[in-house]
CSV table of C-alpha atoms in Angstrom, one decimal:
chain,number,residue,atom,x,y,z
A,1257,MET,CA,14.8,-37.2,7.8
A,1258,THR,CA,11.4,-35.9,6.8
A,1259,ARG,CA,10.0,-35.9,3.3
A,1260,ILE,CA,10.8,-32.1,3.3
A,1261,ASP,CA,14.4,-32.7,4.2
A,1262,ALA,CA,14.7,-35.4,1.6
A,1263,LYS,CA,13.1,-33.2,-1.1
A,1264,PHE,CA,15.6,-30.3,-0.5
A,1265,GLU,CA,18.5,-32.8,-0.5
A,1266,SER,CA,17.4,-34.1,-3.8
A,1267,LEU,CA,16.9,-30.6,-5.2
A,1268,ARG,CA,20.4,-29.5,-4.1
A,1269,ALA,CA,21.9,-32.6,-5.7
A,1270,SER,CA,20.3,-31.8,-9.0
A,1271,GLY,CA,21.1,-28.0,-8.8
A,1272,LYS,CA,17.4,-27.1,-8.8
A,1273,LYS,CA,15.3,-24.6,-6.9
A,1274,ALA,CA,12.1,-25.6,-5.2
A,1275,PHE,CA,8.6,-24.7,-6.4
A,1276,VAL,CA,5.9,-24.7,-3.7
A,1277,SER,CA,2.2,-24.4,-4.5
A,1278,TYR,CA,-0.6,-23.5,-2.1
A,1279,ILE,CA,-4.2,-24.7,-2.5
A,1280,MET,CA,-7.1,-24.5,0.0
A,1281,ALA,CA,-8.4,-27.9,1.0
A,1282,GLY,CA,-11.9,-28.3,-0.1
A,1283,ASP,CA,-12.0,-25.4,-2.6
A,1284,PRO,CA,-14.2,-25.3,-4.7
A,1285,ASP,CA,-15.3,-28.6,-3.3
A,1286,ALA,CA,-13.7,-31.7,-1.8
A,1287,ALA,CA,-13.5,-33.8,-5.0
A,1288,THR,CA,-12.2,-31.1,-7.3
A,1289,SER,CA,-9.7,-30.0,-4.7
A,1290,LEU,CA,-8.3,-33.5,-4.3
A,1291,GLU,CA,-8.1,-33.9,-8.1
A,1292,ILE,CA,-6.0,-30.7,-8.3
A,1293,MET,CA,-3.8,-31.8,-5.5
A,1294,LYS,CA,-3.2,-35.2,-7.1
A,1295,GLY,CA,-2.1,-33.4,-10.3
A,1296,LEU,CA,0.3,-30.9,-8.7
A,1297,PRO,CA,3.5,-33.1,-8.6
A,1298,ALA,CA,3.2,-33.9,-12.4
A,1299,ALA,CA,2.8,-30.1,-12.9
A,1300,GLY,CA,6.2,-29.6,-11.3
A,1301,VAL,CA,5.3,-28.9,-7.7
A,1302,ASP,CA,8.0,-30.0,-5.3
A,1303,ILE,CA,6.1,-29.3,-2.0
A,1304,ILE,CA,2.4,-28.9,-1.5
A,1305,GLU,CA,1.1,-26.3,1.0
A,1306,LEU,CA,-2.4,-27.5,1.9
A,1307,GLY,CA,-4.6,-24.7,3.4
A,1308,LEU,CA,-6.7,-25.6,6.4
A,1309,PRO,CA,-10.0,-23.6,6.1
A,1310,PHE,CA,-10.7,-21.2,9.0
A,1311,THR,CA,-13.3,-18.6,9.7
A,1312,ASP,CA,-10.9,-15.8,10.7
A,1313,PRO,CA,-7.8,-15.9,8.5
A,1314,MET,CA,-6.0,-12.8,9.7
A,1315,ALA,CA,-2.9,-13.0,7.4
A,1316,ASP,CA,-4.9,-13.7,4.2
A,1317,GLY,CA,-6.2,-11.4,1.6
A,1318,PRO,CA,-9.6,-11.6,-0.1
A,1319,THR,CA,-8.5,-14.4,-2.5
A,1320,ILE,CA,-7.5,-16.9,0.2
A,1321,GLN,CA,-10.3,-15.7,2.5
A,1322,LEU,CA,-12.9,-16.5,-0.2
A,1323,ALA,CA,-11.3,-19.8,-0.9
A,1324,GLY,CA,-11.6,-20.7,2.8
A,1325,GLN,CA,-15.2,-19.6,2.8
A,1326,ARG,CA,-16.1,-21.7,-0.3
A,1327,ALA,CA,-14.5,-24.7,1.4
A,1328,LEU,CA,-16.3,-24.2,4.7
A,1329,ASP,CA,-19.6,-23.6,2.9
A,1330,LYS,CA,-19.1,-27.1,1.3
A,1331,GLY,CA,-18.5,-28.6,4.7
A,1332,MET,CA,-14.7,-28.8,4.8
A,1333,THR,CA,-13.3,-29.6,8.2
A,1334,LEU,CA,-10.0,-30.4,9.8
A,1335,GLN,CA,-10.8,-34.1,9.7
A,1336,LYS,CA,-11.8,-33.9,6.0
A,1337,THR,CA,-8.5,-32.0,5.3
A,1338,LEU,CA,-6.6,-34.8,6.9
A,1339,ASP,CA,-8.7,-37.3,4.9
A,1340,MET,CA,-7.7,-35.4,1.7
A,1341,ALA,CA,-4.0,-35.8,2.6
A,1342,ARG,CA,-4.5,-39.5,3.3
A,1343,ALA,CA,-6.2,-40.0,-0.1
A,1344,PHE,CA,-3.3,-38.2,-1.8
A,1345,ARG,CA,-0.9,-40.5,-0.1
A,1346,GLU,CA,-2.5,-43.6,-1.6
A,1347,ALA,CA,-0.7,-42.8,-4.9
A,1348,ASP,CA,2.1,-40.5,-3.8
A,1349,ASP,CA,4.4,-41.3,-0.9
A,1350,THR,CA,7.1,-38.8,-1.7
A,1351,THR,CA,5.8,-35.3,-2.3
A,1352,PRO,CA,5.9,-33.4,1.0
A,1353,ILE,CA,2.7,-31.9,2.3
A,1354,VAL,CA,2.8,-28.9,4.6
A,1355,LEU,CA,-0.5,-28.0,6.4
A,1356,MET,CA,-0.9,-24.2,6.6
A,1357,GLY,CA,-3.4,-22.4,8.7
A,1358,TYR,CA,-4.3,-21.2,12.1
A,1359,TYR,CA,-4.2,-22.7,15.6
A,1360,ASN,CA,-7.8,-22.7,16.6
A,1361,PRO,CA,-8.9,-25.9,14.8
A,1362,ILE,CA,-5.9,-27.7,16.1
A,1363,TYR,CA,-6.4,-26.4,19.6
A,1364,SER,CA,-10.1,-27.5,19.5
A,1365,ARG,CA,-9.1,-31.0,18.4
A,1366,GLY,CA,-6.3,-31.3,21.0
A,1367,VAL,CA,-2.6,-31.1,20.1
A,1368,GLU,CA,-1.8,-34.7,20.9
A,1369,ALA,CA,-4.7,-36.1,18.9
A,1370,PHE,CA,-4.0,-33.7,16.0
A,1371,LEU,CA,-0.3,-34.6,15.7
A,1372,LYS,CA,-1.0,-38.3,15.8
A,1373,ASP,CA,-3.7,-38.0,13.2
A,1374,ALA,CA,-1.7,-35.6,11.0
A,1375,LYS,CA,1.3,-37.9,11.0
A,1376,ALA,CA,-0.8,-40.9,10.1
A,1377,ALA,CA,-2.4,-38.9,7.3
A,1378,GLY,CA,0.9,-38.2,5.7
A,1379,ILE,CA,1.4,-34.5,6.7
A,1380,ASP,CA,5.1,-33.6,6.8
A,1381,GLY,CA,5.1,-30.1,8.2
A,1382,LEU,CA,3.1,-27.3,9.7
A,1383,ILE,CA,2.9,-23.5,9.1
A,1384,ILE,CA,0.7,-22.1,11.8
A,1385,VAL,CA,0.8,-18.3,11.2
A,1386,ASP,CA,-0.7,-17.1,14.5
A,1387,LEU,CA,1.7,-19.0,16.9
A,1388,PRO,CA,4.7,-16.9,17.7
A,1389,PRO,CA,8.0,-18.4,19.0
A,1390,GLU,CA,7.0,-17.4,22.5
A,1391,GLU,CA,4.3,-20.2,22.3
A,1392,ASP,CA,6.7,-22.9,21.0
A,1393,ALA,CA,5.8,-25.2,23.9
A,1394,GLU,CA,2.1,-25.1,22.7
A,1395,LEU,CA,2.6,-26.9,19.3
A,1396,CYS,CA,6.0,-26.3,17.7
A,1397,ILE,CA,8.1,-28.5,20.1
A,1398,PRO,CA,5.5,-31.3,20.3
A,1399,ALA,CA,5.3,-31.3,16.5
A,1400,GLN,CA,9.0,-31.7,16.2
A,1401,GLU,CA,9.0,-34.5,18.7
A,1402,ALA,CA,6.3,-36.2,16.6
A,1403,GLY,CA,8.5,-36.0,13.5
A,1404,LEU,CA,6.8,-33.1,11.8
A,1405,ASN,CA,8.7,-30.0,10.6
A,1406,PHE,CA,7.5,-26.7,12.1
A,1407,ILE,CA,8.1,-24.0,9.5
A,1408,ARG,CA,8.3,-20.4,10.6
A,1409,LEU,CA,7.5,-17.2,8.8
A,1410,ALA,CA,10.1,-14.4,8.6
A,1411,THR,CA,9.0,-11.0,7.3
A,1412,PRO,CA,10.5,-7.7,6.2
A,1413,THR,CA,9.9,-6.5,9.8
A,1414,THR,CA,11.8,-9.4,11.4
A,1415,ASP,CA,14.9,-7.5,12.4
A,1416,ASP,CA,18.2,-8.8,13.6
A,1417,VAL,CA,17.1,-8.8,17.2
A,1418,ARG,CA,14.0,-10.9,16.5
A,1419,LEU,CA,15.4,-13.2,13.8
A,1420,PRO,CA,17.3,-15.6,16.0
A,1421,ARG,CA,14.2,-16.2,18.1
A,1422,VAL,CA,12.2,-16.9,15.0
A,1423,LEU,CA,14.8,-19.4,13.7
A,1424,GLN,CA,15.4,-21.1,17.0
A,1425,ASN,CA,13.0,-24.1,16.7
A,1426,THR,CA,12.3,-23.8,12.9
A,1427,SER,CA,12.9,-26.9,10.8
A,1428,GLY,CA,12.3,-28.0,7.2
A,1429,PHE,CA,12.7,-24.5,5.7
A,1430,VAL,CA,12.2,-20.8,6.5
A,1431,TYR,CA,9.3,-19.2,4.7
A,1432,TYR,CA,10.2,-15.6,3.9
A,1433,VAL,CA,7.1,-13.3,3.4
A,1434,SER,CA,8.3,-10.9,0.7
A,1435,ILE,CA,5.9,-8.1,1.5
A,1436,THR,CA,4.3,-6.4,4.5
A,1437,GLY,CA,0.6,-7.0,4.6
A,1438,ILE,CA,-1.8,-9.8,3.5
A,1439,THR,CA,-1.5,-12.4,0.8
A,1440,GLY,CA,-2.1,-11.3,-2.7
A,1441,ALA,CA,-1.8,-7.6,-1.8
A,1442,ALA,CA,1.4,-6.6,-3.8
A,1443,ASN,CA,4.2,-7.9,-6.0
A,1444,ALA,CA,7.4,-9.3,-4.6
A,1445,GLU,CA,10.4,-7.2,-5.7
A,1446,GLY,CA,13.7,-8.9,-6.3
A,1447,ALA,CA,15.7,-5.8,-5.2
A,1448,ASP,CA,14.0,-6.1,-1.8
A,1449,VAL,CA,14.0,-9.9,-1.5
A,1450,GLY,CA,17.6,-10.6,-2.3
A,1451,PRO,CA,19.3,-8.8,0.6
A,1452,GLU,CA,16.7,-10.1,3.1
A,1453,VAL,CA,17.2,-13.7,1.9
A,1454,ALA,CA,21.0,-13.3,2.3
A,1455,ARG,CA,20.5,-11.9,5.8
A,1456,ILE,CA,18.4,-14.9,6.9
A,1457,LYS,CA,20.8,-17.4,5.3
A,1458,SER,CA,23.7,-15.8,7.2
A,1459,GLN,CA,22.0,-17.1,10.4
A,1460,THR,CA,20.7,-20.5,9.4
A,1461,ASP,CA,21.6,-23.5,7.2
A,1462,LEU,CA,17.9,-24.1,6.4
A,1463,PRO,CA,16.6,-23.4,2.9
A,1464,VAL,CA,14.8,-20.1,2.5
A,1465,ILE,CA,11.7,-20.1,0.4
A,1466,VAL,CA,10.0,-16.9,-0.6
A,1467,GLY,CA,6.2,-16.4,-0.9
A,1468,PHE,CA,3.5,-13.7,-1.1
A,1469,GLY,CA,3.4,-11.5,-4.2
A,1470,ILE,CA,4.5,-14.1,-6.8
A,1471,LYS,CA,1.9,-14.3,-9.6
A,1472,THR,CA,3.7,-15.0,-12.9
A,1473,PRO,CA,6.3,-17.4,-14.3
A,1474,GLU,CA,8.7,-14.5,-14.8
A,1475,LYS,CA,8.4,-13.5,-11.1
A,1476,SER,CA,8.6,-17.1,-10.0
A,1477,ARG,CA,11.9,-17.4,-11.9
A,1478,GLU,CA,13.2,-14.1,-10.5
A,1479,ILE,CA,12.5,-14.9,-6.9
A,1480,ALA,CA,13.7,-18.5,-7.1
A,1481,GLY,CA,17.0,-17.1,-8.5
A,1482,LEU,CA,17.4,-15.1,-5.3
A,1483,SER,CA,16.5,-17.8,-2.8
A,1484,ASP,CA,16.0,-21.6,-2.5
A,1485,GLY,CA,12.6,-21.5,-4.1
A,1486,ALA,CA,9.3,-19.8,-4.7
A,1487,VAL,CA,5.8,-20.2,-3.3
A,1488,VAL,CA,2.7,-19.3,-5.2
A,1489,GLY,CA,-0.8,-19.3,-3.6
A,1490,SER,CA,-3.2,-16.6,-4.5
A,1491,ALA,CA,-2.5,-16.6,-8.2
A,1492,ILE,CA,-3.4,-20.3,-8.3
A,1493,VAL,CA,-6.4,-20.0,-6.0
A,1494,GLU,CA,-7.7,-17.2,-8.2
A,1495,ARG,CA,-7.9,-19.6,-11.1
A,1496,ILE,CA,-9.8,-22.1,-9.0
A,1497,GLY,CA,-12.2,-19.5,-7.7
A,1498,ALA,CA,-12.8,-18.3,-11.3
A,1499,GLY,CA,-14.0,-21.8,-12.2
A,1500,ASP,CA,-11.1,-22.8,-14.4
A,1501,SER,CA,-11.0,-26.5,-15.2
A,1502,VAL,CA,-8.6,-28.8,-13.3
A,1503,ALA,CA,-6.5,-29.1,-16.5
A,1504,ASP,CA,-6.3,-25.3,-16.9
A,1505,VAL,CA,-5.3,-24.8,-13.3
A,1506,LEU,CA,-2.6,-27.4,-13.5
A,1507,GLY,CA,-1.4,-26.0,-16.8
A,1508,PHE,CA,-1.0,-22.6,-15.1
A,1509,VAL,CA,0.8,-24.2,-12.2
A,1510,LYS,CA,3.3,-25.9,-14.6
A,1511,THR,CA,4.2,-22.5,-16.1
A,1512,LEU,CA,5.0,-21.2,-12.6
A,1513,ALA,CA,7.0,-24.3,-11.7
A,1514,ASP,CA,8.9,-24.1,-15.0
A,1515,GLY,CA,9.8,-20.6,-14.1
A,1516,ALA,CA,11.2,-21.5,-10.7
A,1517,HIS,CA,13.1,-24.5,-12.2
A,1518,SER,CA,14.7,-22.5,-15.0
A,1519,VAL,CA,17.3,-21.0,-12.7
């Protein structure tokens, strides 16, 4: 059982929904990013998505793109991202960490070396947005064999023909993207999300977590009420990009987490 599996088992036992937060590793700089990351569990975050900075983030809107650029400009790398996870693990051995990004940095490092290092650093799962199920032999299956969950995205355009293929080697949870398009581009709408979550859950026993387009505590509560939990990324990263203090960022995160946990 991974930390992700254990977290969902604990949440189910207590009748709670999950709150997942995304931050970009190294944004606005390595020290501040680590300070924010260390404060997320106390702010109510159940699972941390740690963004891996990349030069060509195709699925991301301007907010996440700029965060990645800020991190890269400060010298953030794959190795430093893993070092950040390792530093977090010195004081927290229970909160799951999901590394989210693109395949190129992993491919450049080499899959075998990356998986060994990621596991040693305390990474629990991967979301690699540009590796479709047809490429499962490339990273997904080796990751599962190394004890890491490989979390797949399902979208409004994932129809009933495609969905079984998407779910085939997914583990940990399913990440449902509530909108078509890039991150931060629109608001998630409960009337659209509810039926889609039900459709996915009819084909898998995995938790279904909804992200993209969740920006307020009220929306976090609404979406968590229709699924197994909510993910917030751009709204948090916007605060970091605007230069908010660590305390203010974590205070905002707590309002979002409280929203998700109130259903």
